[in-house]
Amino acid sequence: SGRKEGRTYRYSHLTRPAEVALGERVFSGQVVGYVGRTGNAASTPCHLHFEVRTRGGRFLDPKPLLQAWDRFS
């Protein structure tokens, strides 16, 4: 629903491509990928970079969004 909401969602540094397709609905607890240290994170410990931005490019805190989604899954 990101396009409808005027938001973009991005995550990176996975060890291999995501196991979900663009536009596929995902649920809490569902595996979508495996955390790694790819790209510009090669010299850091394994971690996940997850971001949400508005249509204008402003970053949003993803925690409240994830908590709200969790209630509806």
PDB file of C-alpha atoms in Angstrom:
ATOM      1  CA  SER A   1       0.000   0.000   0.000  1.00  0.00           C
ATOM      2  CA  GLY A   2       3.011   2.303  -0.124  1.00  0.00           C
ATOM      3  CA  ARG A   3       2.072   3.822  -3.477  1.00  0.00           C
ATOM      4  CA  LYS A   4      -1.468   4.510  -2.237  1.00  0.00           C
ATOM      5  CA  GLU A   5      -0.086   6.067   0.967  1.00  0.00           C
ATOM      6  CA  GLY A   6       2.512   8.149  -0.862  1.00  0.00           C
ATOM      7  CA  ARG A   7       5.363   6.322   0.883  1.00  0.00           C
ATOM      8  CA  THR A   8       8.347   4.263  -0.123  1.00  0.00           C
ATOM      9  CA  TYR A   9       9.700   1.337   1.888  1.00  0.00           C
ATOM     10  CA  ARG A  10      13.252   0.089   1.543  1.00  0.00           C
ATOM     11  CA  TYR A  11      15.426  -2.469   3.237  1.00  0.00           C
ATOM     12  CA  SER A  12      18.934  -3.507   2.391  1.00  0.00           C
ATOM     13  CA  HIS A  13      22.044  -5.469   3.347  1.00  0.00           C
ATOM     14  CA  LEU A  14      20.386  -8.859   2.838  1.00  0.00           C
ATOM     15  CA  THR A  15      22.614 -11.865   2.138  1.00  0.00           C
ATOM     16  CA  ARG A  16      20.550 -12.650  -0.986  1.00  0.00           C
ATOM     17  CA  PRO A  17      17.526 -11.158  -2.781  1.00  0.00           C
ATOM     18  CA  ALA A  18      14.266 -10.937  -0.858  1.00  0.00           C
ATOM     19  CA  GLU A  19      12.003 -13.967  -0.944  1.00  0.00           C
ATOM     20  CA  VAL A  20       8.908 -11.882  -1.658  1.00  0.00           C
ATOM     21  CA  ALA A  21       7.783 -10.212  -4.852  1.00  0.00           C
ATOM     22  CA  LEU A  22       7.166  -6.512  -5.387  1.00  0.00           C
ATOM     23  CA  GLY A  23       3.633  -5.748  -4.199  1.00  0.00           C
ATOM     24  CA  GLU A  24       3.236  -9.022  -2.299  1.00  0.00           C
ATOM     25  CA  ARG A  25       1.533  -8.705   1.084  1.00  0.00           C
ATOM     26  CA  VAL A  26       3.647  -9.847   4.025  1.00  0.00           C
ATOM     27  CA  PHE A  27       2.695 -10.630   7.600  1.00  0.00           C
ATOM     28  CA  SER A  28       4.359 -10.427  11.009  1.00  0.00           C
ATOM     29  CA  GLY A  29       6.713 -13.306  11.540  1.00  0.00           C
ATOM     30  CA  GLN A  30       7.029 -14.065   7.828  1.00  0.00           C
ATOM     31  CA  VAL A  31      10.601 -14.409   6.592  1.00  0.00           C
ATOM     32  CA  VAL A  32      11.293 -11.908   3.818  1.00  0.00           C
ATOM     33  CA  GLY A  33      15.065 -12.171   3.760  1.00  0.00           C
ATOM     34  CA  TYR A  34      18.205 -12.909   5.737  1.00  0.00           C
ATOM     35  CA  VAL A  35      20.185 -10.124   7.357  1.00  0.00           C
ATOM     36  CA  GLY A  36      23.693  -9.628   6.066  1.00  0.00           C
ATOM     37  CA  ARG A  37      26.298  -6.976   5.437  1.00  0.00           C
ATOM     38  CA  THR A  38      26.213  -6.356   1.720  1.00  0.00           C
ATOM     39  CA  GLY A  39      26.696  -3.135  -0.231  1.00  0.00           C
ATOM     40  CA  ASN A  40      28.244  -0.293   1.729  1.00  0.00           C
ATOM     41  CA  ALA A  41      27.872  -2.312   4.970  1.00  0.00           C
ATOM     42  CA  ALA A  42      30.615  -4.817   4.098  1.00  0.00           C
ATOM     43  CA  SER A  43      32.845  -3.596   6.936  1.00  0.00           C
ATOM     44  CA  THR A  44      30.111  -3.574   9.614  1.00  0.00           C
ATOM     45  CA  PRO A  45      28.401  -6.351  11.597  1.00  0.00           C
ATOM     46  CA  CYS A  46      25.333  -7.948  10.013  1.00  0.00           C
ATOM     47  CA  HIS A  47      22.295  -5.697  10.268  1.00  0.00           C
ATOM     48  CA  LEU A  48      19.121  -4.659   8.463  1.00  0.00           C
ATOM     49  CA  HIS A  49      18.618  -1.184   7.034  1.00  0.00           C
ATOM     50  CA  PHE A  50      14.878  -0.458   6.885  1.00  0.00           C
ATOM     51  CA  GLU A  51      13.470   2.927   5.997  1.00  0.00           C
ATOM     52  CA  VAL A  52      10.158   4.567   5.229  1.00  0.00           C
ATOM     53  CA  ARG A  53       9.967   7.870   3.361  1.00  0.00           C
ATOM     54  CA  THR A  54       7.197  10.228   2.362  1.00  0.00           C
ATOM     55  CA  ARG A  55       6.553  11.144  -1.254  1.00  0.00           C
ATOM     56  CA  GLY A  56       8.683  14.251  -0.615  1.00  0.00           C
ATOM     57  CA  GLY A  57      11.601  12.131   0.624  1.00  0.00           C
ATOM     58  CA  ARG A  58      11.239  12.863   4.356  1.00  0.00           C
ATOM     59  CA  PHE A  59      12.183   9.925   6.612  1.00  0.00           C
ATOM     60  CA  LEU A  60       9.487   8.523   8.897  1.00  0.00           C
ATOM     61  CA  ASP A  61      10.078   6.571  12.106  1.00  0.00           C
ATOM     62  CA  PRO A  62       9.107   3.008  11.070  1.00  0.00           C
ATOM     63  CA  LYS A  63       8.425   1.714  14.600  1.00  0.00           C
ATOM     64  CA  PRO A  64       4.857   3.093  14.981  1.00  0.00           C
ATOM     65  CA  LEU A  65       4.008   1.900  11.468  1.00  0.00           C
ATOM     66  CA  LEU A  66       5.274  -1.610  12.171  1.00  0.00           C
ATOM     67  CA  GLN A  67       3.371  -1.732  15.468  1.00  0.00           C
ATOM     68  CA  ALA A  68       0.150  -0.617  13.747  1.00  0.00           C
ATOM     69  CA  TRP A  69       0.576  -3.181  10.971  1.00  0.00           C
ATOM     70  CA  ASP A  70       1.119  -5.865  13.592  1.00  0.00           C
ATOM     71  CA  ARG A  71      -2.324  -5.186  15.072  1.00  0.00           C
ATOM     72  CA  PHE A  72      -4.028  -5.770  11.699  1.00  0.00           C
ATOM     73  CA  SER A  73      -2.253  -8.931  10.586  1.00  0.00           C
TER      74      SER A  73
END
